[in-house]
mmCIF file of C-alpha atoms in Angstrom:
data_model
loop_
_atom_site.group_PDB
_atom_site.id
_atom_site.type_symbol
_atom_site.label_atom_id
_atom_site.label_comp_id
_atom_site.label_asym_id
_atom_site.label_seq_id
_atom_site.Cartn_x
_atom_site.Cartn_y
_atom_site.Cartn_z
ATOM 1 C CA MET A 1 0.000 0.000 0.000
ATOM 2 C CA ALA A 2 1.265 3.480 -0.840
ATOM 3 C CA THR A 3 2.215 5.541 2.212
ATOM 4 C CA ARG A 4 2.029 9.340 2.468
ATOM 5 C CA ARG A 5 5.791 9.429 1.871
ATOM 6 C CA HIS A 6 5.380 7.343 -1.284
ATOM 7 C CA VAL A 7 2.574 9.576 -2.568
ATOM 8 C CA LEU A 8 4.604 12.734 -1.951
ATOM 9 C CA ALA A 9 7.618 11.179 -3.650
ATOM 10 C CA GLY A 10 5.490 10.280 -6.630
ATOM 11 C CA LEU A 11 4.039 13.776 -6.889
ATOM 12 C CA LEU A 12 7.500 15.293 -6.701
ATOM 13 C CA ALA A 13 8.854 12.913 -9.319
ATOM 14 C CA SER A 14 5.961 13.696 -11.659
ATOM 15 C CA THR A 15 6.839 17.409 -11.623
ATOM 16 C CA LEU A 16 10.505 16.881 -12.544
ATOM 17 C CA PRO A 17 11.536 17.219 -16.203
ATOM 18 C CA ARG A 18 12.014 13.827 -17.837
ATOM 19 C CA LEU A 19 14.570 13.604 -20.611
ATOM 20 C CA SER A 20 14.016 11.504 -23.717
ATOM 21 C CA TRP A 21 16.286 8.868 -25.231
ATOM 22 C CA ALA A 22 17.495 11.547 -27.664
ATOM 23 C CA ASP A 23 18.929 13.403 -24.660
ATOM 24 C CA ALA A 24 20.972 10.273 -23.893
ATOM 25 C CA GLY A 25 22.441 10.170 -27.407
ATOM 26 C CA SER A 26 19.677 8.019 -28.955
ATOM 27 C CA PRO A 27 21.163 4.620 -28.059
ATOM 28 C CA ALA A 28 19.839 1.650 -29.983
ATOM 29 C CA PHE A 29 20.636 -1.003 -27.360
ATOM 30 C CA LEU A 30 21.356 -1.561 -23.676
ATOM 31 C CA ALA A 31 23.851 -4.142 -22.439
ATOM 32 C CA ALA A 32 25.668 -4.916 -19.204
ATOM 33 C CA ALA A 33 29.401 -5.600 -19.281
ATOM 34 C CA ARG A 34 32.498 -6.108 -17.147
ATOM 35 C CA ASP A 35 35.672 -4.153 -17.877
ATOM 36 C CA ALA A 36 39.296 -5.280 -17.549
ATOM 37 C CA GLU A 37 39.426 -4.103 -13.922
ATOM 38 C CA GLY A 38 36.382 -6.188 -13.009
ATOM 39 C CA ARG A 39 33.965 -3.248 -12.763
ATOM 40 C CA PHE A 40 30.397 -3.641 -13.958
ATOM 41 C CA ALA A 41 28.386 -1.091 -15.942
ATOM 42 C CA LEU A 42 25.292 -0.652 -18.082
ATOM 43 C CA HIS A 43 26.164 0.568 -21.575
ATOM 44 C CA GLY A 44 24.074 2.332 -24.168
ATOM 45 C CA LEU A 45 25.176 1.205 -27.639
ATOM 46 C CA THR A 46 24.743 2.659 -31.100
ATOM 47 C CA GLU A 47 23.573 0.601 -34.097
ATOM 48 C CA ALA A 48 27.267 0.215 -34.955
ATOM 49 C CA GLY A 49 28.175 -1.134 -31.517
ATOM 50 C CA GLY A 50 29.826 1.965 -30.082
ATOM 51 C CA SER A 51 29.282 2.779 -26.394
ATOM 52 C CA LEU A 52 27.504 6.105 -25.814
ATOM 53 C CA PHE A 53 27.535 5.843 -22.036
ATOM 54 C CA ALA A 54 28.637 3.479 -19.272
ATOM 55 C CA ILE A 55 26.824 3.754 -15.952
ATOM 56 C CA PRO A 56 28.292 1.834 -12.983
ATOM 57 C CA LEU A 57 26.373 -1.120 -11.536
ATOM 58 C CA PRO A 58 26.803 -2.443 -7.979
ATOM 59 C CA ALA A 59 27.406 -6.027 -9.175
ATOM 60 C CA ARG A 60 27.149 -8.179 -12.264
ATOM 61 C CA GLY A 61 24.112 -7.366 -14.381
ATOM 62 C CA HIS A 62 21.880 -9.664 -16.381
ATOM 63 C CA ALA A 63 19.311 -7.762 -18.439
ATOM 64 C CA ALA A 64 17.747 -4.314 -18.526
ATOM 65 C CA ALA A 65 14.318 -2.889 -19.236
ATOM 66 C CA ALA A 66 14.097 0.341 -21.243
ATOM 67 C CA HIS A 67 11.363 2.899 -20.562
ATOM 68 C CA PRO A 68 9.177 3.376 -23.668
ATOM 69 C CA HIS A 69 9.537 7.172 -23.697
ATOM 70 C CA ARG A 70 12.033 8.655 -21.271
ATOM 71 C CA ALA A 71 15.762 8.015 -20.959
ATOM 72 C CA GLU A 72 15.332 5.559 -18.129
ATOM 73 C CA ALA A 73 16.400 1.961 -17.705
ATOM 74 C CA VAL A 74 16.153 -0.609 -14.947
ATOM 75 C CA ALA A 75 19.245 -2.818 -14.724
ATOM 76 C CA PHE A 76 18.656 -6.182 -13.069
ATOM 77 C CA ALA A 77 21.187 -8.198 -11.118
ATOM 78 C CA ARG A 78 22.295 -11.565 -12.321
ATOM 79 C CA ARG A 79 19.698 -13.996 -11.043
ATOM 80 C CA PRO A 80 18.933 -14.710 -8.305
ATOM 81 C CA GLY A 81 19.507 -11.082 -7.405
ATOM 82 C CA THR A 82 18.559 -8.518 -4.823
ATOM 83 C CA TYR A 83 18.995 -5.287 -6.756
ATOM 84 C CA ALA A 84 17.253 -3.569 -9.622
ATOM 85 C CA LEU A 85 18.821 -0.187 -10.307
ATOM 86 C CA VAL A 86 16.669 2.542 -11.883
ATOM 87 C CA ILE A 87 18.985 4.745 -13.957
ATOM 88 C CA ASP A 88 18.578 8.132 -15.622
ATOM 89 C CA CYS A 89 20.538 7.331 -18.768
ATOM 90 C CA ALA A 90 20.749 10.997 -19.826
ATOM 91 C CA THR A 91 22.533 12.094 -16.651
ATOM 92 C CA GLY A 92 24.030 8.781 -15.535
ATOM 93 C CA ARG A 93 22.496 9.149 -12.083
ATOM 94 C CA PRO A 94 20.586 6.392 -10.288
ATOM 95 C CA ARG A 95 16.978 7.317 -9.576
ATOM 96 C CA ALA A 96 16.138 4.459 -7.253
ATOM 97 C CA ARG A 97 17.400 1.099 -6.114
ATOM 98 C CA LEU A 98 14.621 -1.456 -5.881
ATOM 99 C CA ALA A 99 14.762 -4.379 -3.489
ATOM 100 C CA PRO A 100 12.394 -7.355 -3.467
ATOM 101 C CA PRO A 101 10.317 -8.017 -0.359
ATOM 102 C CA GLU A 102 11.762 -10.258 2.321
ATOM 103 C CA GLY A 103 11.819 -13.835 1.078
ATOM 104 C CA HIS A 104 11.751 -12.821 -2.601
ATOM 105 C CA GLN A 105 14.558 -12.676 -5.173
ATOM 106 C CA PHE A 106 14.649 -10.890 -8.492
ATOM 107 C CA ASN A 107 15.069 -13.271 -11.416
ATOM 108 C CA GLY A 108 16.899 -11.136 -13.957
ATOM 109 C CA HIS A 109 14.190 -9.496 -16.069
ATOM 110 C CA GLY A 110 11.408 -6.933 -16.054
ATOM 111 C CA ALA A 111 9.059 -5.088 -18.408
ATOM 112 C CA TYR A 112 7.341 -1.698 -18.487
ATOM 113 C CA SER A 113 3.673 -1.128 -19.192
ATOM 114 C CA ALA A 114 2.915 0.521 -22.554
ATOM 115 C CA ASP A 115 2.785 4.011 -21.043
ATOM 116 C CA GLY A 116 5.745 3.407 -18.741
ATOM 117 C CA SER A 117 3.777 4.106 -15.567
ATOM 118 C CA VAL A 118 4.279 0.578 -14.183
ATOM 119 C CA LEU A 119 7.231 -1.811 -14.056
ATOM 120 C CA TYR A 120 6.712 -5.574 -13.767
ATOM 121 C CA THR A 121 9.572 -7.597 -12.262
ATOM 122 C CA SER A 122 10.232 -11.335 -12.503
ATOM 123 C CA GLU A 123 10.686 -12.787 -9.008
ATOM 124 C CA VAL A 124 10.579 -15.990 -6.981
ATOM 125 C CA TRP A 125 9.875 -16.995 -3.433
ATOM 126 C CA ALA A 126 13.437 -17.923 -2.527
ATOM 127 C CA GLU A 127 12.601 -21.086 -0.567
ATOM 128 C CA THR A 128 10.232 -22.645 -3.105
ATOM 129 C CA SER A 129 11.065 -20.924 -6.445
ATOM 130 C CA GLU A 130 7.358 -20.202 -6.908
ATOM 131 C CA GLY A 131 7.033 -17.439 -9.459
ATOM 132 C CA GLN A 132 5.871 -13.936 -8.623
ATOM 133 C CA ILE A 133 5.473 -10.686 -10.563
ATOM 134 C CA GLY A 134 6.270 -7.544 -8.627
ATOM 135 C CA VAL A 135 4.334 -4.459 -9.713
ATOM 136 C CA TRP A 136 5.986 -1.049 -9.179
ATOM 137 C CA ASP A 137 4.762 2.501 -9.643
ATOM 138 C CA THR A 138 7.421 4.309 -11.697
ATOM 139 C CA ALA A 139 6.623 7.831 -10.477
ATOM 140 C CA GLY A 140 7.605 7.343 -6.848
ATOM 141 C CA TRP A 141 9.066 3.825 -7.218
ATOM 142 C CA HIS A 142 6.963 2.150 -4.587
ATOM 143 C CA ARG A 143 5.618 -1.370 -4.841
ATOM 144 C CA LEU A 144 1.944 -1.639 -5.717
ATOM 145 C CA THR A 145 1.232 -5.351 -5.492
ATOM 146 C CA THR A 146 2.434 -8.869 -6.277
ATOM 147 C CA PHE A 147 0.801 -11.728 -8.154
ATOM 148 C CA ALA A 148 1.713 -15.277 -9.158
ATOM 149 C CA THR A 149 3.290 -16.201 -12.487
ATOM 150 C CA GLN A 150 1.466 -19.551 -12.367
ATOM 151 C CA GLY A 151 4.678 -21.536 -12.479
ATOM 152 C CA ILE A 152 8.066 -22.326 -10.950
ATOM 153 C CA GLY A 153 11.255 -20.421 -11.678
ATOM 154 C CA PRO A 154 10.075 -17.610 -13.961
ATOM 155 C CA HIS A 155 12.756 -15.875 -15.965
ATOM 156 C CA GLU A 156 11.881 -13.423 -18.736
ATOM 157 C CA VAL A 157 8.638 -11.449 -18.686
ATOM 158 C CA ARG A 158 7.538 -9.446 -21.721
ATOM 159 C CA ARG A 159 4.493 -7.425 -22.733
ATOM 160 C CA LEU A 160 2.726 -8.353 -25.958
ATOM 161 C CA PRO A 161 3.050 -5.353 -28.321
ATOM 162 C CA GLY A 162 -0.039 -3.210 -28.515
ATOM 163 C CA THR A 163 -1.547 -4.791 -25.391
ATOM 164 C CA GLU A 164 -1.023 -4.925 -21.649
ATOM 165 C CA VAL A 165 -0.912 -8.748 -21.659
ATOM 166 C CA LEU A 166 2.196 -10.151 -19.978
ATOM 167 C CA VAL A 167 3.971 -13.276 -21.240
ATOM 168 C CA VAL A 168 6.060 -15.158 -18.676
ATOM 169 C CA ALA A 169 8.657 -17.851 -19.331
ATOM 170 C CA ASN A 170 8.253 -20.136 -16.313
ATOM 171 C CA GLY A 171 11.419 -22.232 -16.497
ATOM 172 C CA GLY A 172 10.118 -24.959 -14.203
ATOM 173 C CA ILE A 173 13.327 -25.327 -12.169
ATOM 174 C CA ARG A 174 13.353 -25.111 -8.396
ATOM 175 C CA THR A 175 16.753 -23.923 -7.157
ATOM 176 C CA ASP A 176 18.518 -23.670 -3.830
ATOM 177 C CA PRO A 177 18.276 -19.993 -2.743
ATOM 178 C CA GLN A 178 21.927 -19.903 -1.716
ATOM 179 C CA ASP A 179 23.967 -21.802 -4.301
ATOM 180 C CA ARG A 180 21.458 -22.223 -7.199
ATOM 181 C CA THR A 181 21.624 -26.035 -7.075
ATOM 182 C CA LYS A 182 18.813 -27.433 -9.230
ATOM 183 C CA LEU A 183 16.476 -29.442 -7.020
ATOM 184 C CA ASN A 184 13.694 -30.853 -9.220
ATOM 185 C CA ILE A 185 15.152 -31.818 -12.598
ATOM 186 C CA ASP A 186 13.178 -35.073 -12.678
ATOM 187 C CA THR A 187 9.855 -33.350 -12.018
ATOM 188 C CA MET A 188 10.232 -30.070 -13.935
ATOM 189 C CA ARG A 189 7.089 -28.572 -15.517
ATOM 190 C CA PRO A 190 7.999 -25.480 -17.521
ATOM 191 C CA ASN A 191 5.205 -23.422 -19.013
ATOM 192 C CA LEU A 192 4.427 -20.279 -20.945
ATOM 193 C CA SER A 193 1.826 -18.160 -19.130
ATOM 194 C CA TYR A 194 -0.190 -15.183 -20.353
ATOM 195 C CA LEU A 195 -1.352 -12.858 -17.584
ATOM 196 C CA SER A 196 -3.481 -9.760 -17.367
ATOM 197 C CA PRO A 197 -1.864 -6.690 -15.729
ATOM 198 C CA GLU A 198 -3.898 -7.599 -12.633
ATOM 199 C CA GLY A 199 -2.516 -11.141 -12.581
ATOM 200 C CA ALA A 200 -5.407 -13.130 -14.065
ATOM 201 C CA LEU A 201 -4.305 -16.202 -16.012
ATOM 202 C CA LEU A 202 -5.458 -15.721 -19.623
ATOM 203 C CA ASP A 203 -3.758 -18.718 -21.220
ATOM 204 C CA GLN A 204 -1.079 -21.271 -20.390
ATOM 205 C CA VAL A 205 0.732 -23.991 -22.319
ATOM 206 C CA GLU A 206 3.099 -26.732 -21.179
ATOM 207 C CA LEU A 207 5.517 -28.751 -23.233
ATOM 208 C CA ALA A 208 4.923 -32.400 -24.107
ATOM 209 C CA PRO A 209 5.931 -34.866 -21.349
ATOM 210 C CA GLU A 210 9.103 -35.918 -23.181
ATOM 211 C CA MET A 211 10.179 -32.257 -23.237
ATOM 212 C CA HIS A 212 9.491 -31.521 -19.562
ATOM 213 C CA GLN A 213 13.219 -30.991 -18.908
ATOM 214 C CA ALA A 214 13.419 -28.157 -21.471
ATOM 215 C CA SER A 215 13.414 -25.018 -19.350
ATOM 216 C CA ILE A 216 11.675 -22.105 -21.096
ATOM 217 C CA ARG A 217 13.934 -19.104 -20.482
ATOM 218 C CA HIS A 218 13.768 -16.222 -22.957
ATOM 219 C CA LEU A 219 11.217 -14.653 -25.273
ATOM 220 C CA ALA A 220 11.065 -12.829 -28.596
ATOM 221 C CA LEU A 221 7.767 -11.302 -29.619
ATOM 222 C CA ALA A 222 6.991 -11.928 -33.256
ATOM 223 C CA GLU A 223 4.407 -10.639 -35.689
ATOM 224 C CA GLY A 224 0.772 -11.614 -35.244
ATOM 225 C CA GLU A 225 1.204 -12.109 -31.479
ATOM 226 C CA THR A 226 3.282 -15.238 -32.060
ATOM 227 C CA VAL A 227 5.761 -15.687 -29.213
ATOM 228 C CA ALA A 228 9.128 -17.266 -29.983
ATOM 229 C CA PHE A 229 10.824 -18.804 -26.955
ATOM 230 C CA ALA A 230 14.280 -20.184 -26.229
ATOM 231 C CA MET A 231 14.917 -23.208 -24.019
ATOM 232 C CA GLN A 232 17.743 -24.822 -22.071
ATOM 233 C CA TRP A 233 17.836 -28.618 -21.922
ATOM 234 C CA GLU A 234 18.306 -30.197 -18.488
ATOM 235 C CA GLY A 235 17.992 -33.786 -19.702
ATOM 236 C CA ASP A 236 20.544 -36.180 -21.181
ATOM 237 C CA PRO A 237 23.119 -34.012 -23.018
ATOM 238 C CA ALA A 238 23.550 -36.744 -25.617
ATOM 239 C CA GLU A 239 19.860 -36.472 -26.506
ATOM 240 C CA PRO A 240 19.402 -33.561 -28.946
ATOM 241 C CA VAL A 241 16.128 -31.660 -28.630
ATOM 242 C CA PRO A 242 14.740 -28.494 -30.250
ATOM 243 C CA LEU A 243 15.609 -25.317 -28.329
ATOM 244 C CA LEU A 244 13.215 -23.020 -30.202
ATOM 245 C CA GLY A 245 9.457 -22.981 -29.759
ATOM 246 C CA LEU A 246 6.641 -20.898 -31.227
ATOM 247 C CA HIS A 247 3.258 -20.246 -29.679
ATOM 248 C CA ARG A 248 0.166 -18.217 -30.428
ATOM 249 C CA ARG A 249 -2.600 -17.915 -27.850
ATOM 250 C CA GLY A 250 -5.260 -20.557 -28.267
ATOM 251 C CA GLU A 251 -3.002 -22.844 -30.300
ATOM 252 C CA ALA A 252 -0.591 -25.662 -29.542
ATOM 253 C CA VAL A 253 3.143 -25.133 -29.105
ATOM 254 C CA ARG A 254 5.286 -25.784 -32.200
ATOM 255 C CA LEU A 255 8.865 -26.930 -31.604
ATOM 256 C CA CYS A 256 11.408 -25.994 -34.260
ATOM 257 C CA PRO A 257 14.465 -28.256 -34.570
ATOM 258 C CA PRO A 258 17.620 -27.151 -36.399
ATOM 259 C CA LYS A 259 19.056 -28.987 -39.375
ATOM 260 C CA ASP A 260 20.086 -32.573 -38.615
ATOM 261 C CA GLU A 261 23.783 -31.750 -38.826
ATOM 262 C CA ASP A 262 23.328 -28.955 -36.270
ATOM 263 C CA LEU A 263 21.342 -30.874 -33.639
ATOM 264 C CA LEU A 264 24.199 -30.866 -31.104
ATOM 265 C CA ALA A 265 25.784 -27.544 -32.075
ATOM 266 C CA MET A 266 24.189 -25.545 -29.249
ATOM 267 C CA LYS A 267 25.035 -28.122 -26.570
ATOM 268 C CA GLY A 268 21.496 -27.993 -25.202
ATOM 269 C CA TYR A 269 21.721 -24.326 -24.254
ATOM 270 C CA ALA A 270 20.046 -21.300 -25.842
ATOM 271 C CA GLY A 271 21.306 -18.155 -24.137
ATOM 272 C CA SER A 272 19.175 -15.490 -25.787
ATOM 273 C CA ILE A 273 16.707 -14.943 -28.628
ATOM 274 C CA ALA A 274 15.610 -12.129 -30.944
ATOM 275 C CA ARG A 275 13.492 -11.626 -34.058
ATOM 276 C CA SER A 276 14.184 -9.360 -37.024
ATOM 277 C CA ALA A 277 13.109 -9.049 -40.668
ATOM 278 C CA GLY A 278 11.433 -12.449 -40.836
ATOM 279 C CA LEU A 279 14.284 -14.186 -38.980
ATOM 280 C CA ILE A 280 14.703 -15.642 -35.489
ATOM 281 C CA ALA A 281 18.178 -15.840 -33.937
ATOM 282 C CA LEU A 282 19.146 -18.160 -31.075
ATOM 283 C CA THR A 283 22.519 -17.731 -29.399
ATOM 284 C CA SER A 284 24.526 -20.334 -27.502
ATOM 285 C CA PRO A 285 27.602 -19.255 -25.534
ATOM 286 C CA ARG A 286 28.206 -22.902 -24.609
ATOM 287 C CA GLY A 287 28.118 -24.058 -28.204
ATOM 288 C CA GLY A 288 29.796 -20.946 -29.574
ATOM 289 C CA VAL A 289 27.160 -20.588 -32.295
ATOM 290 C CA VAL A 290 24.173 -18.534 -33.378
ATOM 291 C CA GLN A 291 21.380 -20.373 -35.175
ATOM 292 C CA LEU A 292 19.013 -18.639 -37.585
ATOM 293 C CA HIS A 293 15.469 -19.759 -38.299
ATOM 294 C CA ALA A 294 12.764 -18.364 -40.541
ATOM 295 C CA ALA A 295 9.758 -16.735 -38.879
ATOM 296 C CA ASP A 296 7.831 -19.999 -39.228
ATOM 297 C CA GLY A 297 10.611 -21.911 -37.437
ATOM 298 C CA ARG A 298 12.323 -23.471 -40.465
ATOM 299 C CA PRO A 299 16.081 -23.825 -39.831
ATOM 300 C CA LEU A 300 18.273 -21.709 -42.083
ATOM 301 C CA ALA A 301 21.876 -21.608 -40.895
ATOM 302 C CA THR A 302 24.262 -22.055 -37.986
ATOM 303 C CA HIS A 303 27.105 -19.544 -37.648
ATOM 304 C CA ALA A 304 30.089 -19.934 -35.328
ATOM 305 C CA ARG A 305 30.775 -17.139 -32.831
ATOM 306 C CA PRO A 306 32.742 -17.910 -29.627
ATOM 307 C CA ASP A 307 30.856 -17.083 -26.397
ATOM 308 C CA ALA A 308 28.048 -15.337 -28.286
ATOM 309 C CA CYS A 309 25.022 -14.597 -26.110
ATOM 310 C CA GLY A 310 23.534 -11.098 -26.457
ATOM 311 C CA VAL A 311 21.370 -10.619 -29.558
ATOM 312 C CA ALA A 312 18.922 -7.937 -30.659
ATOM 313 C CA ALA A 313 17.154 -6.883 -33.831
ATOM 314 C CA THR A 314 18.502 -4.266 -36.182
ATOM 315 C CA GLY A 315 17.643 -3.262 -39.737
ATOM 316 C CA GLY A 316 17.697 -6.395 -41.871
ATOM 317 C CA GLY A 317 19.297 -8.618 -39.251
ATOM 318 C CA PHE A 318 20.809 -8.703 -35.779
ATOM 319 C CA VAL A 319 23.524 -7.321 -33.552
ATOM 320 C CA VAL A 320 25.372 -9.918 -31.447
ATOM 321 C CA THR A 321 27.628 -9.367 -28.419
ATOM 322 C CA ASP A 322 30.016 -11.884 -26.915
ATOM 323 C CA GLY A 323 32.127 -12.453 -23.835
ATOM 324 C CA GLY A 324 35.301 -11.556 -25.723
ATOM 325 C CA GLY A 325 34.217 -7.961 -26.252
ATOM 326 C CA THR A 326 33.213 -8.135 -29.916
ATOM 327 C CA VAL A 327 30.040 -6.580 -31.330
ATOM 328 C CA THR A 328 29.054 -8.049 -34.688
ATOM 329 C CA GLY A 329 26.268 -7.740 -37.217
ATOM 330 C CA LEU A 330 24.507 -10.900 -38.386
ATOM 331 C CA THR A 331 22.349 -11.670 -41.414
ATOM 332 C CA ALA A 332 21.444 -14.929 -43.115
ATOM 333 C CA GLU A 333 24.768 -14.674 -44.965
ATOM 334 C CA GLY A 334 26.828 -14.543 -41.792
ATOM 335 C CA PHE A 335 28.704 -12.146 -39.506
ATOM 336 C CA ARG A 336 30.299 -8.797 -40.225
ATOM 337 C CA PRO A 337 32.459 -6.953 -37.678
ATOM 338 C CA LEU A 338 31.075 -3.824 -36.031
ATOM 339 C CA ALA A 339 33.154 -2.989 -32.958
ATOM 340 C CA ARG A 340 35.897 -4.479 -30.828
ATOM 341 C CA THR A 341 36.022 -3.536 -27.138
ATOM 342 C CA ALA A 342 37.938 -4.486 -24.012
ATOM 343 C CA LEU A 343 34.672 -5.458 -22.327
ATOM 344 C CA ALA A 344 33.169 -8.825 -21.470
ATOM 345 C CA TRP A 345 29.559 -8.410 -22.581
ATOM 346 C CA ASP A 346 26.981 -10.080 -20.383
ATOM 347 C CA ASN A 347 24.026 -12.241 -21.335
ATOM 348 C CA HIS A 348 21.590 -9.878 -23.019
ATOM 349 C CA LEU A 349 21.357 -7.090 -25.556
ATOM 350 C CA VAL A 350 18.132 -5.097 -25.230
ATOM 351 C CA ARG A 351 16.650 -3.124 -28.098
ATOM 352 C CA ILE A 352 15.346 0.299 -27.025
#
């Protein structure tokens, strides 16, 4: 419940001038990275991979959420985490540091409402890994409410474009709150859940029983409300399974295997996913590859890129970041160099 202090803070915040992304240099992407001295920062990148700004983070980052209008981002700690830093990207100053309620942990991702007035955060009850969505007012940065994700171990949460419907990747894995040991691999039940902004369950799909050890992790929102999702296989590593799935509300899940010769290339691990110009890209830092699929899931190509993980859409293709500091462009024809840095890019590249 909002206190008088929260209300006053919100009123004060609403009267302050809010700068746009143009005031921050019009970055195209956000990405967390570690420099050679071991310091962590959130970077704003150009289309060509150059860093426009680097804003210090208190610890390793995972992903960020970009405000739809103003030059504001929320940088999330590597999961399971206890910080979410609200940053004014035009000035480089933190606006707020969010902390989950006692017994909760942030799980690496969040999403703004269409008008930017609300932030939704992916969370778990630490002891049970039961999924929760935290709902935050972005004027005064107080917590409004919490509701269930309808699954275990949620990771990415996204908002369907043009709607306020939330899509949650419930990974299905219960983990130890201290050391992240996986506790329920034999009984995993990952699901994709669609929730109203009030928390009502609108739709939910699970994978087939033989795929119950494929943890649904990351999401790319495609045309026609089709959701593309990336998975990480917790079963027998010698058993190749599809790591890309497609789903449209009211329909069955479609799994999209790669070409036969590429079945083991990703080593059971999809690190991130993006969609651009009729293509879907899946990265695998473990396999050192990026796989491209058509919008309908047909496999197209597998391209080698050591420690590639971050991927986001750009005109006609993708931008990919890797742990070695390279930023590259990617189309169906392959990679082209964009920028070389002394940074170790973290897991995700977020399109603003």
